[in-house]
Amino acid sequence: MLQIWNHFKKNKLCIISFGIILLLILAAFSASLITPTGYADMEYLNKINSFPSKDNWFGVDSMGRDYFTRVVYGTRVSLFVGFASAIVALIVGVPLGALAGYFKGTVDWVVMRLVEIFSVIPSLLLAMFFVTIFGNGLKNIVLIIGLISWRNICRSVRGEIIVLKEKEFFLAAKAIGIKPLRILFRHLLPNAVAPIIVGVVLCSSHAIMIEAMLSFLGIGVNPPIPSWGKMISDGIYYIQFYWHLPLFPSIFLTITILSLSLIGDGIRDALDPKIRGKS
Amino acid sequence: MALYILKRILSIMFSVIIVTIIIFSLMHSIPGGPFDEDKMPLSKAAKEKIMKMYGLDQPLYIQYLKYIWNALHFKFGRSYQSPGEEMIDLINRTFRVSAFLGGLGLFWAIPIGILLGIISAVKANSFIDYLFTLFSSYAISVPIYVTAIFMIFTFSLGLGWFPTGGFEGLKTWVMPIIAYGLYPSGIIIRYTRNSMLEVMNEPYILTAKSKGLPLKSIIVNHVFKNAMIPIITIILPIFARIITGSIFVETIFRIPGLGKYFVSSITQRDYPLMMTLMLLVTFLLGFTYLSIDILYTIIDPRVRLWGKEIRK
């Protein structure tokens, strides 16, 4: 464990990303404190589309709303979608993966076919289908993204359980006659926590990306709730004149997604002795 | 070998059928139809007539079987959005554009990705390794349209090298080709690096080193050859990404390709176009699977032997 932590600590990219994500979480929680107006207040109708200034750090959008406020509240939406979808994926993926890895046979076959079907159709297209069927809006988006992205978590939990079943403590638990489900959830799963954490972090980064893509296509979170993807797609029409409209949400989206995926990759590399290298 | 390929083709057909059934049922569970009043104001009689003409009044399973039967004869019907041309012509016209740009994207992404991956692995945990890892994480995780916007800012608005969009000759192709290749290059860098590092920890590399072979020859002859095998398998998700990537790349750079139809076929309830696009995607993926498996048996003798043993 200490070795893993030491390796993780050495990965500077990862540590910086971690700091950035903490800052963004803080900004998301204190959005109402650090922004001058509410996210839907059209307070600056007299200076529509004006460029960044001392009063409006990121300028004003085409509906007279302070753009800094919109971007900061966008952080709240993106991070919420990211983490909430990851939790949905966790609730679906972990039990399915654990059961598949533990019982093998028919259960495993069914779960793996399910995983296969979900990986043949590109996840963005699947998300588009589900959104048009069930409607958009924050709650639906979270559920849909969670339901299309459980397969990676499921696969890694399954693999981990199969490996753990070879270990002595599993045989010992079985020999004393503990019931299978209890062994699975009390003894095997707690040992698979590390890959689950990696899965959740990477999943949240992926979820933010899918949400941004759906919002970009106009089928994501409903206005006036600010979403970076929607802000970018609205702003791109003005790219030659009002550069601040597409630029700021793009930068924030990039930083958020990149940090999350660097953290996930960093933890995974730290866990993998083969890739850790000779250090 | 022939038997093996035949088996693989059959299993691909099976998954194509499953996927078409899923897509067909998803498609028809979208509320609203293609000829509803909000899309075109028709009288009830006219709507009924059109529905009959397109066979939409029949039960779903008959519609499905009819579609598959026609598709087997290469008749894909006509898209509701452009009823003036056969589906084949529509796909042919637009897919050519997307495949051209996407193909050129892969053309730079594969060699560059492998090269940067090798450098990253050889200089593991150095500054240059961090730089390439950062690049590959960026390319993999950040939506492609964000990069497209950054490129428009720097190369079109800032430096004025390329126009912001369109499809009229070399100058307009450069940025879309970069955008198309970005995700593939990122993922190839990551897998090449990890695969190389794994092979470098194998005992036979230690043997080669202790024999006193020069580092260059170890990297080229021993590590790289063995590390390439798993890299082949990642071509698969790349194909899917090129297709979904086209949705965004082509919207932003205003390219007359296939991309926009993925969205419009869903929003317009354009059933025949949607089915045809999904058939195209699953077939492309299926044949990538197949060619990967065949390539595998050619490149890695261990797989070949294993296959023979199974057949006995």
mmCIF file of C-alpha atoms in Angstrom, chain A residues 7 10-13 116-117 119-122 124-126 128-130 132-134 205-206 209 212-214 216-217 219 228-229 232 236 239-240 243-244 246-247 250-251 253-254 257-258 261-262 265 268-269 272-279, chain B residues 15 18-19 22-23 25-27 29-31 125 130-131 133-134 137-138 140-146 149-150 152-153 157 164 190 193-194 197-198 200-201 209 240-241 243-244 247-248 251-252 262-263 266-267 269 274 278 281-282 285 289:
data_model
loop_
_atom_site.group_PDB
_atom_site.id
_atom_site.type_symbol
_atom_site.label_atom_id
_atom_site.label_comp_id
_atom_site.label_asym_id
_atom_site.label_seq_id
_atom_site.Cartn_x
_atom_site.Cartn_y
_atom_site.Cartn_z
ATOM 1 C CA HIS A 7 4.392 5.893 -6.667
ATOM 2 C CA LYS A 10 5.775 10.877 -7.532
ATOM 3 C CA ASN A 11 3.318 11.347 -10.391
ATOM 4 C CA LYS A 12 3.263 15.148 -10.430
ATOM 5 C CA LEU A 13 0.600 15.409 -13.135
ATOM 6 C CA GLU A 116 -20.827 -7.132 -25.384
ATOM 7 C CA ILE A 117 -24.055 -5.642 -26.690
ATOM 8 C CA SER A 119 -19.848 -2.235 -26.361
ATOM 9 C CA VAL A 120 -20.811 -2.922 -29.981
ATOM 10 C CA ILE A 121 -23.041 0.149 -30.265
ATOM 11 C CA PRO A 122 -20.987 3.333 -29.736
ATOM 12 C CA LEU A 124 -22.775 8.226 -27.682
ATOM 13 C CA LEU A 125 -25.290 6.808 -30.186
ATOM 14 C CA LEU A 126 -26.848 4.667 -27.464
ATOM 15 C CA MET A 128 -28.761 9.673 -28.070
ATOM 16 C CA PHE A 129 -31.345 6.925 -28.515
ATOM 17 C CA PHE A 130 -32.190 6.766 -24.827
ATOM 18 C CA THR A 132 -34.856 10.780 -27.388
ATOM 19 C CA ILE A 133 -36.899 7.925 -25.930
ATOM 20 C CA PHE A 134 -37.019 8.995 -22.293
ATOM 21 C CA SER A 205 -14.613 11.772 -16.585
ATOM 22 C CA HIS A 206 -16.304 9.836 -19.377
ATOM 23 C CA MET A 209 -17.677 14.078 -21.742
ATOM 24 C CA ALA A 212 -21.045 17.758 -22.866
ATOM 25 C CA MET A 213 -21.541 15.996 -26.193
ATOM 26 C CA LEU A 214 -25.287 15.534 -25.667
ATOM 27 C CA PHE A 216 -23.621 20.227 -27.596
ATOM 28 C CA LEU A 217 -26.115 18.417 -29.817
ATOM 29 C CA ILE A 219 -30.357 17.093 -26.238
ATOM 30 C CA TRP A 228 -20.650 23.790 -20.785
ATOM 31 C CA GLY A 229 -21.522 21.715 -23.823
ATOM 32 C CA ILE A 232 -19.998 25.951 -26.419
ATOM 33 C CA ILE A 236 -19.598 28.608 -31.754
ATOM 34 C CA ILE A 239 -16.619 32.427 -32.706
ATOM 35 C CA GLN A 240 -15.330 35.024 -35.188
ATOM 36 C CA TRP A 243 -14.436 34.718 -28.893
ATOM 37 C CA HIS A 244 -15.128 34.620 -25.149
ATOM 38 C CA PRO A 246 -16.977 29.431 -26.830
ATOM 39 C CA LEU A 247 -13.530 29.841 -25.243
ATOM 40 C CA SER A 250 -14.107 24.964 -23.563
ATOM 41 C CA ILE A 251 -11.176 25.646 -21.251
ATOM 42 C CA LEU A 253 -14.439 21.469 -19.801
ATOM 43 C CA THR A 254 -10.941 20.499 -20.930
ATOM 44 C CA ILE A 257 -12.145 16.088 -17.925
ATOM 45 C CA LEU A 258 -8.389 15.970 -18.303
ATOM 46 C CA SER A 261 -8.809 11.100 -16.345
ATOM 47 C CA LEU A 262 -5.231 11.838 -15.253
ATOM 48 C CA ASP A 265 -4.908 6.743 -14.960
ATOM 49 C CA ARG A 268 -4.343 2.628 -12.140
ATOM 50 C CA ASP A 269 -0.676 2.860 -13.103
ATOM 51 C CA ASP A 272 -0.173 -2.059 -11.803
ATOM 52 C CA PRO A 273 3.257 -3.456 -10.906
ATOM 53 C CA LYS A 274 3.994 -4.257 -14.559
ATOM 54 C CA ILE A 275 3.698 -0.670 -15.693
ATOM 55 C CA ARG A 276 5.129 0.929 -12.558
ATOM 56 C CA GLY A 277 8.511 0.623 -14.206
ATOM 57 C CA LYS A 278 11.889 0.380 -12.622
ATOM 58 C CA SER A 279 11.839 3.202 -10.130
ATOM 59 C CA SER B 15 -24.272 -10.172 -33.509
ATOM 60 C CA ILE B 18 -28.976 -8.972 -32.503
ATOM 61 C CA VAL B 19 -27.867 -5.369 -32.891
ATOM 62 C CA ILE B 22 -32.103 -3.862 -30.601
ATOM 63 C CA ILE B 23 -31.782 -0.761 -32.772
ATOM 64 C CA SER B 25 -36.934 -1.724 -31.189
ATOM 65 C CA LEU B 26 -35.149 1.298 -29.703
ATOM 66 C CA MET B 27 -35.959 3.273 -32.822
ATOM 67 C CA SER B 29 -39.905 3.171 -28.988
ATOM 68 C CA ILE B 30 -38.954 6.802 -29.620
ATOM 69 C CA PRO B 31 -42.225 8.667 -29.166
ATOM 70 C CA ASN B 125 8.954 8.623 -15.972
ATOM 71 C CA TYR B 130 4.921 13.083 -18.928
ATOM 72 C CA LEU B 131 4.461 15.367 -21.910
ATOM 73 C CA THR B 133 1.138 11.027 -21.511
ATOM 74 C CA LEU B 134 -0.517 14.394 -21.036
ATOM 75 C CA SER B 137 -4.839 11.706 -22.024
ATOM 76 C CA TYR B 138 -6.001 14.942 -23.604
ATOM 77 C CA ILE B 140 -8.525 10.421 -25.441
ATOM 78 C CA SER B 141 -10.731 12.149 -22.924
ATOM 79 C CA VAL B 142 -11.550 15.662 -24.128
ATOM 80 C CA PRO B 143 -14.451 15.909 -26.616
ATOM 81 C CA ILE B 144 -13.204 16.445 -30.130
ATOM 82 C CA TYR B 145 -15.245 19.572 -30.717
ATOM 83 C CA VAL B 146 -13.352 21.378 -27.976
ATOM 84 C CA ILE B 149 -12.572 25.108 -31.366
ATOM 85 C CA PHE B 150 -9.032 25.542 -30.029
ATOM 86 C CA ILE B 152 -10.043 27.395 -35.104
ATOM 87 C CA PHE B 153 -8.840 29.941 -32.527
ATOM 88 C CA LEU B 157 -8.563 33.354 -36.294
ATOM 89 C CA THR B 164 -12.742 27.989 -40.414
ATOM 90 C CA ARG B 190 -1.111 4.904 -24.397
ATOM 91 C CA ARG B 193 3.669 2.695 -23.994
ATOM 92 C CA ASN B 194 1.985 0.266 -21.611
ATOM 93 C CA LEU B 197 6.729 -1.393 -20.565
ATOM 94 C CA GLU B 198 5.126 -4.768 -19.901
ATOM 95 C CA MET B 200 10.459 -4.698 -21.009
ATOM 96 C CA ASN B 201 9.865 -6.376 -17.650
ATOM 97 C CA LYS B 209 20.552 -7.256 -22.003
ATOM 98 C CA ALA B 240 -16.263 3.365 -33.549
ATOM 99 C CA ARG B 241 -14.745 6.656 -32.452
ATOM 100 C CA ILE B 243 -17.734 7.322 -36.693
ATOM 101 C CA THR B 244 -19.058 9.131 -33.630
ATOM 102 C CA ILE B 247 -20.762 13.835 -35.881
ATOM 103 C CA PHE B 248 -18.819 16.665 -34.255
ATOM 104 C CA THR B 251 -20.675 19.850 -37.755
ATOM 105 C CA ILE B 252 -17.950 22.251 -36.690
ATOM 106 C CA PHE B 262 -26.615 10.208 -37.149
ATOM 107 C CA VAL B 263 -28.276 13.019 -35.252
ATOM 108 C CA ILE B 266 -32.846 10.148 -34.757
ATOM 109 C CA THR B 267 -34.451 13.569 -34.351
ATOM 110 C CA ARG B 269 -37.446 9.619 -36.898
ATOM 111 C CA MET B 274 -31.130 5.101 -39.042
ATOM 112 C CA MET B 278 -26.423 1.247 -37.777
ATOM 113 C CA VAL B 281 -21.482 0.735 -38.194
ATOM 114 C CA THR B 282 -21.953 -2.837 -36.975
ATOM 115 C CA LEU B 285 -16.950 -3.099 -36.464
ATOM 116 C CA TYR B 289 -13.028 -7.819 -35.375
#
